[in-house]
Amino acid sequence: MVEMRLVLLLSLNILLIRPAESFEPLTMTAIGLGIAGSAMYFQCRFKECCDDRSIPGNIRGECSAHIFNGFLLREFLHAALEYSLRERLYGQHIVIKHVVPALEAHFRSKSTSRKPLVISFHGQPGTGKNFVADQIAQALYLKGSTSGYVAKYLGQADFPNANNVNYYKEKVSREVRKQLAECPRSLFIFDEVDKMPSGVFDTLASLADYNAFSDGTDNTKAIFIFLSNTAGKHIADHLGNLMKGGMLREDTRLGDFENLLKKAAYNLDGGLKQTALIDSHVIDHFIPFLPMERAHVFKCLEAEFYRWDRMPWKGTIDKIIKDSISYDRTHNMFAISGCKTLEKKVAMAILS
């Protein structure tokens, strides 16, 4: 605030040094614009604005490379989204392979994008959907998930009554329009989509499509992310069959699951059931979150121990897995709750 006041005082002093009649009208206009621009510049240094400073889009980050003992080492100068996901997201190679490039392509093409980026995450609980959505917010915005340009909706909390679906549709439309008017580079996260009433996104389909607004509001820089447990069991069954047929988990591709996700999301109960979002092909990417195997749960537990600044002892982790983790009945290899609830299990083990 002090710097902003200094700029304004200096600008006013320029005006006071010379009489007003000595300035040409165009000069006065330029000075006025300069004062306003300087004030805005310094204001945005101290508060969140819809600009590159507040929305850095740290997707891949910067890294330095050097040789040490014959090995090429890369050191990330900033904790970019890609680096964070590779280090902290377990068992989700498809997510990393497609989400990071999709975000980068959309973010880097701000001037040429013709529609918002719309992504739908699907998978069982505890597979990392919320973690990835949160990491996206942390990477795109200086204030992360607390940014005023990040709007998050929860299924049962925000849309509890199916009889009020018309009100919800109007509410979503109104709030999305208002948010985009404030900042075209907003992020909208809809969590627990499978618990939302069918039809709630009918108005959103047109807002997230090409040429959505006739009043000049820009929606092309926005990002919409849907999180749903819908098709989680379908993903697990299909992956289990692929693996039993000889395919390695790491060799599975997006194409192995995408059509399955579209059909399940469209036909199963939830906010995406028979929605125009799918009918109109507004959703750009359907991303499967694969079910977690024992090795992935083990890594989650290790990470949780490190978060407590404790050494993750194998015996303790093995006991937590044995006592707390249940596996699917069909293939007996996928943890039903994934890495969910592990935080409390580790806390009990440490404090007991």
JSON list of N, CA and C in Angstrom, two decimals, residues 64-115:
[
{"chain": "A", "resi": 64, "resn": "SER", "atom": "N", "xyz": [16.61, -27.30, -13.57]},
{"chain": "A", "resi": 64, "resn": "SER", "atom": "CA", "xyz": [17.99, -27.16, -14.02]},
{"chain": "A", "resi": 64, "resn": "SER", "atom": "C", "xyz": [18.59, -28.55, -14.15]},
{"chain": "A", "resi": 65, "resn": "ALA", "atom": "N", "xyz": [19.45, -28.73, -15.13]},
{"chain": "A", "resi": 65, "resn": "ALA", "atom": "CA", "xyz": [20.06, -30.05, -15.38]},
{"chain": "A", "resi": 65, "resn": "ALA", "atom": "C", "xyz": [21.57, -29.96, -15.21]},
{"chain": "A", "resi": 66, "resn": "HIS", "atom": "N", "xyz": [22.16, -30.96, -14.57]},
{"chain": "A", "resi": 66, "resn": "HIS", "atom": "CA", "xyz": [23.61, -31.00, -14.45]},
{"chain": "A", "resi": 66, "resn": "HIS", "atom": "C", "xyz": [24.06, -32.46, -14.35]},
{"chain": "A", "resi": 67, "resn": "ILE", "atom": "N", "xyz": [25.31, -32.69, -14.65]},
{"chain": "A", "resi": 67, "resn": "ILE", "atom": "CA", "xyz": [25.88, -34.03, -14.64]},
{"chain": "A", "resi": 67, "resn": "ILE", "atom": "C", "xyz": [26.59, -34.27, -13.32]},
{"chain": "A", "resi": 68, "resn": "PHE", "atom": "N", "xyz": [26.31, -35.40, -12.68]},
{"chain": "A", "resi": 68, "resn": "PHE", "atom": "CA", "xyz": [26.99, -35.77, -11.45]},
{"chain": "A", "resi": 68, "resn": "PHE", "atom": "C", "xyz": [27.37, -37.24, -11.53]},
{"chain": "A", "resi": 69, "resn": "ASN", "atom": "N", "xyz": [28.68, -37.50, -11.49]},
{"chain": "A", "resi": 69, "resn": "ASN", "atom": "CA", "xyz": [29.19, -38.87, -11.59]},
{"chain": "A", "resi": 69, "resn": "ASN", "atom": "C", "xyz": [28.64, -39.61, -12.81]},
{"chain": "A", "resi": 70, "resn": "GLY", "atom": "N", "xyz": [28.52, -38.88, -13.90]},
{"chain": "A", "resi": 70, "resn": "GLY", "atom": "CA", "xyz": [28.07, -39.50, -15.15]},
{"chain": "A", "resi": 70, "resn": "GLY", "atom": "C", "xyz": [26.58, -39.60, -15.30]},
{"chain": "A", "resi": 71, "resn": "PHE", "atom": "N", "xyz": [25.80, -39.13, -14.30]},
{"chain": "A", "resi": 71, "resn": "PHE", "atom": "CA", "xyz": [24.34, -39.21, -14.37]},
{"chain": "A", "resi": 71, "resn": "PHE", "atom": "C", "xyz": [23.76, -37.82, -14.62]},
{"chain": "A", "resi": 72, "resn": "LEU", "atom": "N", "xyz": [22.71, -37.76, -15.44]},
{"chain": "A", "resi": 72, "resn": "LEU", "atom": "CA", "xyz": [22.01, -36.51, -15.69]},
{"chain": "A", "resi": 72, "resn": "LEU", "atom": "C", "xyz": [20.98, -36.31, -14.58]},
{"chain": "A", "resi": 73, "resn": "LEU", "atom": "N", "xyz": [21.17, -35.23, -13.82]},
{"chain": "A", "resi": 73, "resn": "LEU", "atom": "CA", "xyz": [20.27, -34.94, -12.72]},
{"chain": "A", "resi": 73, "resn": "LEU", "atom": "C", "xyz": [19.44, -33.70, -13.05]},
{"chain": "A", "resi": 74, "resn": "ARG", "atom": "N", "xyz": [18.16, -33.76, -12.75]},
{"chain": "A", "resi": 74, "resn": "ARG", "atom": "CA", "xyz": [17.28, -32.61, -12.95]},
{"chain": "A", "resi": 74, "resn": "ARG", "atom": "C", "xyz": [16.74, -32.15, -11.60]},
{"chain": "A", "resi": 75, "resn": "GLU", "atom": "N", "xyz": [16.91, -30.89, -11.33]},
{"chain": "A", "resi": 75, "resn": "GLU", "atom": "CA", "xyz": [16.42, -30.32, -10.08]},
{"chain": "A", "resi": 75, "resn": "GLU", "atom": "C", "xyz": [15.30, -29.32, -10.38]},
{"chain": "A", "resi": 76, "resn": "PHE", "atom": "N", "xyz": [14.11, -29.56, -9.87]},
{"chain": "A", "resi": 76, "resn": "PHE", "atom": "CA", "xyz": [12.99, -28.68, -10.12]},
{"chain": "A", "resi": 76, "resn": "PHE", "atom": "C", "xyz": [13.11, -27.43, -9.26]},
{"chain": "A", "resi": 77, "resn": "LEU", "atom": "N", "xyz": [13.03, -26.28, -9.91]},
{"chain": "A", "resi": 77, "resn": "LEU", "atom": "CA", "xyz": [13.15, -25.02, -9.21]},
{"chain": "A", "resi": 77, "resn": "LEU", "atom": "C", "xyz": [11.82, -24.63, -8.55]},
{"chain": "A", "resi": 78, "resn": "HIS", "atom": "N", "xyz": [10.73, -25.15, -9.05]},
{"chain": "A", "resi": 78, "resn": "HIS", "atom": "CA", "xyz": [9.41, -24.90, -8.47]},
{"chain": "A", "resi": 78, "resn": "HIS", "atom": "C", "xyz": [8.67, -26.24, -8.40]},
{"chain": "A", "resi": 79, "resn": "ALA", "atom": "N", "xyz": [7.82, -26.37, -7.39]},
{"chain": "A", "resi": 79, "resn": "ALA", "atom": "CA", "xyz": [7.05, -27.61, -7.24]},
{"chain": "A", "resi": 79, "resn": "ALA", "atom": "C", "xyz": [5.90, -27.61, -8.25]},
{"chain": "A", "resi": 80, "resn": "ALA", "atom": "N", "xyz": [6.19, -28.01, -9.47]},
{"chain": "A", "resi": 80, "resn": "ALA", "atom": "CA", "xyz": [5.20, -27.99, -10.53]},
{"chain": "A", "resi": 80, "resn": "ALA", "atom": "C", "xyz": [4.21, -29.13, -10.37]},
{"chain": "A", "resi": 81, "resn": "LEU", "atom": "N", "xyz": [3.06, -29.00, -11.06]},
{"chain": "A", "resi": 81, "resn": "LEU", "atom": "CA", "xyz": [2.02, -30.03, -10.99]},
{"chain": "A", "resi": 81, "resn": "LEU", "atom": "C", "xyz": [2.56, -31.38, -11.43]},
{"chain": "A", "resi": 82, "resn": "GLU", "atom": "N", "xyz": [3.23, -31.42, -12.57]},
{"chain": "A", "resi": 82, "resn": "GLU", "atom": "CA", "xyz": [3.73, -32.69, -13.08]},
{"chain": "A", "resi": 82, "resn": "GLU", "atom": "C", "xyz": [4.65, -33.37, -12.07]},
{"chain": "A", "resi": 83, "resn": "TYR", "atom": "N", "xyz": [5.57, -32.62, -11.50]},
{"chain": "A", "resi": 83, "resn": "TYR", "atom": "CA", "xyz": [6.51, -33.16, -10.52]},
{"chain": "A", "resi": 83, "resn": "TYR", "atom": "C", "xyz": [5.75, -33.67, -9.29]},
{"chain": "A", "resi": 84, "resn": "SER", "atom": "N", "xyz": [4.77, -32.89, -8.81]},
{"chain": "A", "resi": 84, "resn": "SER", "atom": "CA", "xyz": [4.01, -33.28, -7.63]},
{"chain": "A", "resi": 84, "resn": "SER", "atom": "C", "xyz": [3.25, -34.58, -7.86]},
{"chain": "A", "resi": 85, "resn": "LEU", "atom": "N", "xyz": [2.64, -34.71, -9.03]},
{"chain": "A", "resi": 85, "resn": "LEU", "atom": "CA", "xyz": [1.88, -35.93, -9.32]},
{"chain": "A", "resi": 85, "resn": "LEU", "atom": "C", "xyz": [2.79, -37.14, -9.47]},
{"chain": "A", "resi": 86, "resn": "ARG", "atom": "N", "xyz": [3.92, -36.96, -10.11]},
{"chain": "A", "resi": 86, "resn": "ARG", "atom": "CA", "xyz": [4.85, -38.09, -10.27]},
{"chain": "A", "resi": 86, "resn": "ARG", "atom": "C", "xyz": [5.41, -38.55, -8.94]},
{"chain": "A", "resi": 87, "resn": "GLU", "atom": "N", "xyz": [5.59, -37.63, -8.01]},
{"chain": "A", "resi": 87, "resn": "GLU", "atom": "CA", "xyz": [6.17, -37.97, -6.72]},
{"chain": "A", "resi": 87, "resn": "GLU", "atom": "C", "xyz": [5.13, -38.47, -5.71]},
{"chain": "A", "resi": 88, "resn": "ARG", "atom": "N", "xyz": [3.88, -38.00, -5.83]},
{"chain": "A", "resi": 88, "resn": "ARG", "atom": "CA", "xyz": [2.93, -38.22, -4.74]},
{"chain": "A", "resi": 88, "resn": "ARG", "atom": "C", "xyz": [1.64, -38.94, -5.15]},
{"chain": "A", "resi": 89, "resn": "LEU", "atom": "N", "xyz": [1.47, -39.18, -6.44]},
{"chain": "A", "resi": 89, "resn": "LEU", "atom": "CA", "xyz": [0.27, -39.90, -6.90]},
{"chain": "A", "resi": 89, "resn": "LEU", "atom": "C", "xyz": [0.68, -41.31, -7.31]},
{"chain": "A", "resi": 90, "resn": "TYR", "atom": "N", "xyz": [0.05, -42.32, -6.72]},
{"chain": "A", "resi": 90, "resn": "TYR", "atom": "CA", "xyz": [0.49, -43.70, -6.91]},
{"chain": "A", "resi": 90, "resn": "TYR", "atom": "C", "xyz": [-0.49, -44.50, -7.78]},
{"chain": "A", "resi": 91, "resn": "GLY", "atom": "N", "xyz": [0.08, -45.20, -8.74]},
{"chain": "A", "resi": 91, "resn": "GLY", "atom": "CA", "xyz": [-0.72, -46.13, -9.54]},
{"chain": "A", "resi": 91, "resn": "GLY", "atom": "C", "xyz": [-1.59, -45.50, -10.61]},
{"chain": "A", "resi": 92, "resn": "GLN", "atom": "N", "xyz": [-1.35, -44.24, -10.96]},
{"chain": "A", "resi": 92, "resn": "GLN", "atom": "CA", "xyz": [-2.24, -43.54, -11.90]},
{"chain": "A", "resi": 92, "resn": "GLN", "atom": "C", "xyz": [-1.45, -42.99, -13.09]},
{"chain": "A", "resi": 93, "resn": "HIS", "atom": "N", "xyz": [-0.82, -43.87, -13.85]},
{"chain": "A", "resi": 93, "resn": "HIS", "atom": "CA", "xyz": [-0.01, -43.43, -14.99]},
{"chain": "A", "resi": 93, "resn": "HIS", "atom": "C", "xyz": [-0.86, -42.78, -16.08]},
{"chain": "A", "resi": 94, "resn": "ILE", "atom": "N", "xyz": [-2.10, -43.22, -16.24]},
{"chain": "A", "resi": 94, "resn": "ILE", "atom": "CA", "xyz": [-2.97, -42.64, -17.26]},
{"chain": "A", "resi": 94, "resn": "ILE", "atom": "C", "xyz": [-3.32, -41.20, -16.90]},
{"chain": "A", "resi": 95, "resn": "VAL", "atom": "N", "xyz": [-3.56, -40.95, -15.63]},
{"chain": "A", "resi": 95, "resn": "VAL", "atom": "CA", "xyz": [-3.89, -39.60, -15.17]},
{"chain": "A", "resi": 95, "resn": "VAL", "atom": "C", "xyz": [-2.75, -38.63, -15.50]},
{"chain": "A", "resi": 96, "resn": "ILE", "atom": "N", "xyz": [-1.54, -39.01, -15.11]},
{"chain": "A", "resi": 96, "resn": "ILE", "atom": "CA", "xyz": [-0.40, -38.12, -15.33]},
{"chain": "A", "resi": 96, "resn": "ILE", "atom": "C", "xyz": [-0.15, -37.91, -16.82]},
{"chain": "A", "resi": 97, "resn": "LYS", "atom": "N", "xyz": [-0.28, -38.97, -17.59]},
{"chain": "A", "resi": 97, "resn": "LYS", "atom": "CA", "xyz": [0.01, -38.89, -19.02]},
{"chain": "A", "resi": 97, "resn": "LYS", "atom": "C", "xyz": [-0.94, -37.96, -19.76]},
{"chain": "A", "resi": 98, "resn": "HIS", "atom": "N", "xyz": [-2.19, -37.84, -19.29]},
{"chain": "A", "resi": 98, "resn": "HIS", "atom": "CA", "xyz": [-3.18, -37.08, -20.06]},
{"chain": "A", "resi": 98, "resn": "HIS", "atom": "C", "xyz": [-3.60, -35.77, -19.40]},
{"chain": "A", "resi": 99, "resn": "VAL", "atom": "N", "xyz": [-3.66, -35.72, -18.08]},
{"chain": "A", "resi": 99, "resn": "VAL", "atom": "CA", "xyz": [-4.12, -34.50, -17.42]},
{"chain": "A", "resi": 99, "resn": "VAL", "atom": "C", "xyz": [-3.11, -33.37, -17.56]},
{"chain": "A", "resi": 100, "resn": "VAL", "atom": "N", "xyz": [-1.84, -33.67, -17.33]},
{"chain": "A", "resi": 100, "resn": "VAL", "atom": "CA", "xyz": [-0.81, -32.62, -17.40]},
{"chain": "A", "resi": 100, "resn": "VAL", "atom": "C", "xyz": [-0.74, -31.98, -18.80]},
{"chain": "A", "resi": 101, "resn": "PRO", "atom": "N", "xyz": [-0.64, -32.77, -19.89]},
{"chain": "A", "resi": 101, "resn": "PRO", "atom": "CA", "xyz": [-0.62, -32.14, -21.23]},
{"chain": "A", "resi": 101, "resn": "PRO", "atom": "C", "xyz": [-1.91, -31.39, -21.56]},
{"chain": "A", "resi": 102, "resn": "ALA", "atom": "N", "xyz": [-3.06, -31.91, -21.10]},
{"chain": "A", "resi": 102, "resn": "ALA", "atom": "CA", "xyz": [-4.33, -31.24, -21.39]},
{"chain": "A", "resi": 102, "resn": "ALA", "atom": "C", "xyz": [-4.36, -29.87, -20.74]},
{"chain": "A", "resi": 103, "resn": "LEU", "atom": "N", "xyz": [-3.93, -29.78, -19.49]},
{"chain": "A", "resi": 103, "resn": "LEU", "atom": "CA", "xyz": [-3.90, -28.50, -18.79]},
{"chain": "A", "resi": 103, "resn": "LEU", "atom": "C", "xyz": [-2.89, -27.55, -19.42]},
{"chain": "A", "resi": 104, "resn": "GLU", "atom": "N", "xyz": [-1.73, -28.08, -19.75]},
{"chain": "A", "resi": 104, "resn": "GLU", "atom": "CA", "xyz": [-0.69, -27.22, -20.33]},
{"chain": "A", "resi": 104, "resn": "GLU", "atom": "C", "xyz": [-1.14, -26.66, -21.68]},
{"chain": "A", "resi": 105, "resn": "ALA", "atom": "N", "xyz": [-1.73, -27.51, -22.52]},
{"chain": "A", "resi": 105, "resn": "ALA", "atom": "CA", "xyz": [-2.18, -27.07, -23.83]},
{"chain": "A", "resi": 105, "resn": "ALA", "atom": "C", "xyz": [-3.25, -25.99, -23.69]},
{"chain": "A", "resi": 106, "resn": "HIS", "atom": "N", "xyz": [-4.16, -26.18, -22.75]},
{"chain": "A", "resi": 106, "resn": "HIS", "atom": "CA", "xyz": [-5.23, -25.19, -22.55]},
{"chain": "A", "resi": 106, "resn": "HIS", "atom": "C", "xyz": [-4.67, -23.89, -21.98]},
{"chain": "A", "resi": 107, "resn": "PHE", "atom": "N", "xyz": [-3.79, -24.00, -21.00]},
{"chain": "A", "resi": 107, "resn": "PHE", "atom": "CA", "xyz": [-3.27, -22.82, -20.33]},
{"chain": "A", "resi": 107, "resn": "PHE", "atom": "C", "xyz": [-2.36, -22.01, -21.24]},
{"chain": "A", "resi": 108, "resn": "ARG", "atom": "N", "xyz": [-1.57, -22.70, -22.05]},
{"chain": "A", "resi": 108, "resn": "ARG", "atom": "CA", "xyz": [-0.62, -21.99, -22.92]},
{"chain": "A", "resi": 108, "resn": "ARG", "atom": "C", "xyz": [-1.29, -21.41, -24.16]},
{"chain": "A", "resi": 109, "resn": "SER", "atom": "N", "xyz": [-2.50, -21.84, -24.45]},
{"chain": "A", "resi": 109, "resn": "SER", "atom": "CA", "xyz": [-3.18, -21.34, -25.65]},
{"chain": "A", "resi": 109, "resn": "SER", "atom": "C", "xyz": [-4.33, -20.41, -25.27]},
{"chain": "A", "resi": 110, "resn": "LYS", "atom": "N", "xyz": [-4.09, -19.55, -24.25]},
{"chain": "A", "resi": 110, "resn": "LYS", "atom": "CA", "xyz": [-5.15, -18.66, -23.76]},
{"chain": "A", "resi": 110, "resn": "LYS", "atom": "C", "xyz": [-5.73, -17.80, -24.87]},
{"chain": "A", "resi": 111, "resn": "SER", "atom": "N", "xyz": [-4.89, -17.38, -25.80]},
{"chain": "A", "resi": 111, "resn": "SER", "atom": "CA", "xyz": [-5.36, -16.45, -26.83]},
{"chain": "A", "resi": 111, "resn": "SER", "atom": "C", "xyz": [-6.08, -17.15, -27.98]},
{"chain": "A", "resi": 112, "resn": "THR", "atom": "N", "xyz": [-5.87, -18.46, -28.12]},
{"chain": "A", "resi": 112, "resn": "THR", "atom": "CA", "xyz": [-6.46, -19.19, -29.25]},
{"chain": "A", "resi": 112, "resn": "THR", "atom": "C", "xyz": [-7.53, -20.19, -28.85]},
{"chain": "A", "resi": 113, "resn": "SER", "atom": "N", "xyz": [-7.69, -20.45, -27.55]},
{"chain": "A", "resi": 113, "resn": "SER", "atom": "CA", "xyz": [-8.70, -21.41, -27.10]},
{"chain": "A", "resi": 113, "resn": "SER", "atom": "C", "xyz": [-10.10, -20.92, -27.46]},
{"chain": "A", "resi": 114, "resn": "ARG", "atom": "N", "xyz": [-10.95, -21.84, -27.92]},
{"chain": "A", "resi": 114, "resn": "ARG", "atom": "CA", "xyz": [-12.30, -21.46, -28.34]},
{"chain": "A", "resi": 114, "resn": "ARG", "atom": "C", "xyz": [-13.38, -22.01, -27.42]},
{"chain": "A", "resi": 115, "resn": "LYS", "atom": "N", "xyz": [-12.99, -22.81, -26.41]},
{"chain": "A", "resi": 115, "resn": "LYS", "atom": "CA", "xyz": [-13.94, -23.31, -25.43]},
{"chain": "A", "resi": 115, "resn": "LYS", "atom": "C", "xyz": [-13.20, -23.63, -24.13]}
]
